[in-house]
Amino acid sequence: MKRIAIQGIKGSFHDIAAHLYFENEELDMVYCDTFSELFQTMREESNTLGLMAIENTIAGSLLGNYELLRSSGTDIVGEHKLHIQHSIMCLPEDDWDTLTEANSHPVALMQCHNFLSHHPQLKIVETFDTAGSARNIKEKNLKGHAAICHSMAAEIYGLKVLEDHIEDNKHNFTRFLVLSNPLFADDLRDRNRANKSSLVFTLPHTEGSLSSVLSIFTFYKINLTKIQSLPIIGSEWNYLFYVDVTYQDPIRFHQSIEAVRPLTREMKVLGEYTAAK
Amino acid sequence: MKRIAIQGIKGSFHDIAAHLYFENEELDMVYCDTFSELFQTMREESNTLGLMAIENTIAGSLLGNYELLRSSGTDIVGEHKLHIQHSIMCLPEDDWDTLTEANSHPVALMQCHNFLSHHPQLKIVETFDTAGSARNIKEKNLKGHAAICHSMAAEIYGLKVLEDHIEDNKHNFTRFLVLSNPLFADDLRDRNRANKSSLVFTLPHTEGSLSSVLSIFTFYKINLTKIQSLPIIGSEWNYLFYVDVTYQDPIRFHQSIEAVRPLTREMKVLGEYTAAK
């Protein structure tokens, strides 16, 4: 049985992603209030894994989670891509004509903005969690309240789904990373099937420093699938780069890292894993 | 007098940024409900300028605004960086012991998460605008409600500030772009002082296509200050790149664009402007 820490509760998107990634395995879930608590749990329990959202096709990168990951010392051992779909649900005795309020996490509310604008009778009240809104409505028997979250939360908390697929954008995917204490990372990843890696490094603000690094990757047949620069707060002429690469030959990948390392500062390989479909 | 369209109302961060960028000029503001409406206004009135947030040091890039900008046909003629600070305010007769609810835009509420967690008596209710919450409290005489927004909104709407600087992160900056119809862009920018440009292009997913482009920029002494890749939805093996560059010599910049253009697809120069301090 694997022990997995996530931010969120039963029925949250993190919970759903964890169960899809580890399908057919029994999981012992640790439900954390915050991402910081997730990493705190992983520090205290070396054999507990983590699963954390890192980017979304609409909202972009979760910069705060990148920063937590970089400073955590954990290793990425896998990734999962989840199609984000929202449903609106309420107590079984409620219906459209009795609802007065919609509850969800602010990001989910924004993702259903068009849908909500067609239901102006619903007061929009933010909560700290998507599935948490469903649980809260059930536990406190909140008549007139609707929750917006994944339809699976309706099953878990005994609510009635009024409408599925209420998200504005149907191409909404979130990418999650599976994290492990480095001690156990090699047992969890299939070294022979690793074909993707996430890197973070800083570069001096000298002309062409990034193009040199990328040229070397090209010479070693390493492909970029994502690149994002971030200014380092308080150090304006230096930049942090988050890069995802894919490759066919892990040996060539390791060689390329050693080849670019002298041109970078603080190069960290955040993990090697198998790319999600 | 300049006519400027923004998303938001009087006292919003966009309004404040517009008045700081065009300091000492009289402005005729067009307050729009959405960013789409801003671009619609600019299409209908060719001499109306726009000012729009594009990225934030905490939240990252506003991907939706990048997409609107790319398809709008408008030109960037300037940029402004604003320090985002929040205050909590209420009706003059209210005080801490009479407040029951905090209203603001979901992003502002998230940015004051620590502060709000120390005031659990305040129910957090999201609204569509920061300054709009202040206006609403004044207009509807909402006793017990507090608004979270820039302190200037308290002056504008006659509210009492209870506490300033309630944002969790003090290094919160938003970068705004000043936009114009291309017909008038040259009158608005100081060609001789232009030292920054924003580009967007796609690249075929061939090995090293990005490193070739960046190498050419290096040969022409063009510096990257930002790079961000985005997968193109529905076209998985192609990527969209948003790049900001700075340069000393505008002629070399124009030459570099012509040199990289054949290696890219759909290269668009979104504007040339003077970098903000």
Tab-separated table of N, CA, C and O in Angstrom, chain B residues 33-73:
chain	number	residue	atom	x	y	z
B	33	ASP	N	-16.024	46.244	-18.737
B	33	ASP	CA	-16.299	45.118	-17.835
B	33	ASP	C	-15.306	43.983	-18.040
B	33	ASP	O	-15.005	43.241	-17.111
B	34	THR	N	-14.849	43.797	-19.272
B	34	THR	CA	-13.979	42.659	-19.577
B	34	THR	C	-12.840	43.119	-20.484
B	34	THR	O	-12.911	44.196	-21.102
B	35	PHE	N	-11.798	42.291	-20.576
B	35	PHE	CA	-10.694	42.600	-21.482
B	35	PHE	C	-11.158	42.527	-22.936
B	35	PHE	O	-10.702	43.279	-23.784
B	36	SER	N	-12.091	41.620	-23.226
B	36	SER	CA	-12.631	41.535	-24.588
B	36	SER	C	-13.305	42.851	-24.973
B	36	SER	O	-13.164	43.329	-26.099
B	37	GLU	N	-14.036	43.434	-24.027
B	37	GLU	CA	-14.724	44.703	-24.290
B	37	GLU	C	-13.701	45.812	-24.544
B	37	GLU	O	-13.925	46.698	-25.374
B	38	LEU	N	-12.564	45.752	-23.826
B	38	LEU	CA	-11.486	46.721	-24.043
B	38	LEU	C	-11.031	46.672	-25.512
B	38	LEU	O	-10.942	47.713	-26.175
B	39	PHE	N	-10.785	45.465	-26.026
B	39	PHE	CA	-10.312	45.359	-27.416
B	39	PHE	C	-11.426	45.730	-28.401
B	39	PHE	O	-11.163	46.307	-29.454
B	40	GLN	N	-12.678	45.424	-28.042
B	40	GLN	CA	-13.812	45.821	-28.876
B	40	GLN	C	-13.863	47.352	-28.988
B	40	GLN	O	-14.028	47.906	-30.084
B	41	THR	N	-13.668	48.021	-27.857
B	41	THR	CA	-13.654	49.496	-27.846
B	41	THR	C	-12.537	50.019	-28.733
B	41	THR	O	-12.728	50.959	-29.512
B	42	MET	N	-11.367	49.386	-28.637
B	42	MET	CA	-10.229	49.848	-29.451
B	42	MET	C	-10.483	49.613	-30.943
B	42	MET	O	-10.005	50.383	-31.783
B	43	ARG	N	-11.219	48.561	-31.281
B	43	ARG	CA	-11.544	48.323	-32.686
B	43	ARG	C	-12.522	49.375	-33.203
B	43	ARG	O	-12.432	49.828	-34.334
B	44	GLU	N	-13.476	49.772	-32.335
B	44	GLU	CA	-14.506	50.718	-32.763
B	44	GLU	C	-14.010	52.158	-32.784
B	44	GLU	O	-14.474	52.967	-33.592
B	45	GLU	N	-13.088	52.476	-31.883
B	45	GLU	CA	-12.578	53.852	-31.793
B	45	GLU	C	-11.075	53.784	-32.002
B	45	GLU	O	-10.331	53.481	-31.088
B	46	SER	N	-10.636	54.114	-33.223
B	46	SER	CA	-9.233	53.859	-33.560
B	46	SER	C	-8.260	54.704	-32.739
B	46	SER	O	-7.097	54.345	-32.585
B	47	ASN	N	-8.718	55.824	-32.196
B	47	ASN	CA	-7.772	56.665	-31.434
B	47	ASN	C	-7.828	56.412	-29.926
B	47	ASN	O	-7.231	57.160	-29.144
B	48	THR	N	-8.559	55.364	-29.504
B	48	THR	CA	-8.572	55.012	-28.084
B	48	THR	C	-7.433	54.048	-27.782
B	48	THR	O	-7.249	53.056	-28.491
B	49	LEU	N	-6.679	54.358	-26.737
B	49	LEU	CA	-5.588	53.472	-26.315
B	49	LEU	C	-6.118	52.441	-25.312
B	49	LEU	O	-7.212	52.614	-24.769
B	50	GLY	N	-5.324	51.426	-25.052
B	50	GLY	CA	-5.686	50.445	-24.035
B	50	GLY	C	-4.540	50.274	-23.047
B	50	GLY	O	-3.371	50.542	-23.378
B	51	LEU	N	-4.856	49.877	-21.832
B	51	LEU	CA	-3.820	49.518	-20.858
B	51	LEU	C	-4.290	48.228	-20.198
B	51	LEU	O	-5.428	48.142	-19.726
B	52	MET	N	-3.422	47.212	-20.222
B	52	MET	CA	-3.840	45.871	-19.792
B	52	MET	C	-2.722	45.153	-19.034
B	52	MET	O	-1.571	45.142	-19.476
B	53	ALA	N	-3.077	44.519	-17.919
B	53	ALA	CA	-2.099	43.711	-17.166
B	53	ALA	C	-1.677	42.514	-18.016
B	53	ALA	O	-2.505	41.922	-18.709
B	54	ILE	N	-0.394	42.148	-17.953
B	54	ILE	CA	0.090	41.019	-18.749
B	54	ILE	C	0.802	39.974	-17.901
B	54	ILE	O	0.807	38.799	-18.238
B	55	GLU	N	1.405	40.408	-16.782
B	55	GLU	CA	2.015	39.408	-15.891
B	55	GLU	C	2.182	39.976	-14.503
B	55	GLU	O	2.171	41.188	-14.295
B	56	ASN	N	2.330	39.065	-13.560
B	56	ASN	CA	2.427	39.425	-12.155
B	56	ASN	C	3.531	38.574	-11.539
B	56	ASN	O	3.663	37.396	-11.870
B	57	THR	N	4.300	39.177	-10.640
B	57	THR	CA	5.451	38.450	-10.087
B	57	THR	C	5.037	37.207	-9.292
B	57	THR	O	5.825	36.283	-9.150
B	58	ILE	N	3.816	37.185	-8.774
B	58	ILE	CA	3.384	36.008	-8.009
B	58	ILE	C	2.559	35.063	-8.877
B	58	ILE	O	2.807	33.867	-8.920
B	59	ALA	N	1.594	35.627	-9.591
B	59	ALA	CA	0.665	34.774	-10.343
B	59	ALA	C	1.241	34.328	-11.676
B	59	ALA	O	0.751	33.378	-12.283
B	60	GLY	N	2.288	35.019	-12.169
B	60	GLY	CA	2.851	34.659	-13.466
B	60	GLY	C	2.136	35.369	-14.600
B	60	GLY	O	1.470	36.385	-14.395
B	61	SER	N	2.267	34.816	-15.788
B	61	SER	CA	1.701	35.440	-16.979
B	61	SER	C	0.185	35.268	-17.021
B	61	SER	O	-0.334	34.239	-16.621
B	62	LEU	N	-0.492	36.286	-17.517
B	62	LEU	CA	-1.934	36.194	-17.721
B	62	LEU	C	-2.155	35.659	-19.133
B	62	LEU	O	-2.190	36.405	-20.101
B	63	LEU	N	-2.242	34.333	-19.219
B	63	LEU	CA	-2.234	33.688	-20.536
B	63	LEU	C	-3.407	34.145	-21.395
B	63	LEU	O	-3.266	34.328	-22.603
B	64	GLY	N	-4.566	34.348	-20.787
B	64	GLY	CA	-5.732	34.803	-21.541
B	64	GLY	C	-5.490	36.162	-22.189
B	64	GLY	O	-5.891	36.400	-23.328
B	65	ASN	N	-4.801	37.048	-21.456
B	65	ASN	CA	-4.521	38.373	-22.007
B	65	ASN	C	-3.485	38.307	-23.127
B	65	ASN	O	-3.548	39.082	-24.084
B	66	TYR	N	-2.528	37.386	-23.007
B	66	TYR	CA	-1.566	37.179	-24.105
B	66	TYR	C	-2.307	36.792	-25.375
B	66	TYR	O	-2.035	37.285	-26.459
B	67	GLU	N	-3.277	35.894	-25.228
B	67	GLU	CA	-4.024	35.415	-26.387
B	67	GLU	C	-4.865	36.541	-26.998
B	67	GLU	O	-4.900	36.700	-28.224
B	68	LEU	N	-5.514	37.338	-26.145
B	68	LEU	CA	-6.300	38.480	-26.647
B	68	LEU	C	-5.395	39.466	-27.385
B	68	LEU	O	-5.738	39.967	-28.456
B	69	LEU	N	-4.233	39.740	-26.795
B	69	LEU	CA	-3.285	40.675	-27.402
B	69	LEU	C	-2.818	40.177	-28.765
B	69	LEU	O	-2.811	40.916	-29.752
B	70	ARG	N	-2.471	38.889	-28.830
B	70	ARG	CA	-1.949	38.296	-30.057
B	70	ARG	C	-2.954	38.408	-31.203
B	70	ARG	O	-2.583	38.698	-32.345
B	71	SER	N	-4.224	38.206	-30.892
B	71	SER	CA	-5.236	38.201	-31.954
B	71	SER	C	-5.854	39.579	-32.184
B	71	SER	O	-6.687	39.739	-33.068
B	72	SER	N	-5.442	40.574	-31.398
B	72	SER	CA	-6.128	41.873	-31.454
B	72	SER	C	-5.641	42.762	-32.590
B	72	SER	O	-6.351	43.660	-33.037
B	73	GLY	N	-4.410	42.558	-33.035
B	73	GLY	CA	-3.846	43.456	-34.040
B	73	GLY	C	-3.389	44.798	-33.475
B	73	GLY	O	-2.975	45.679	-34.229
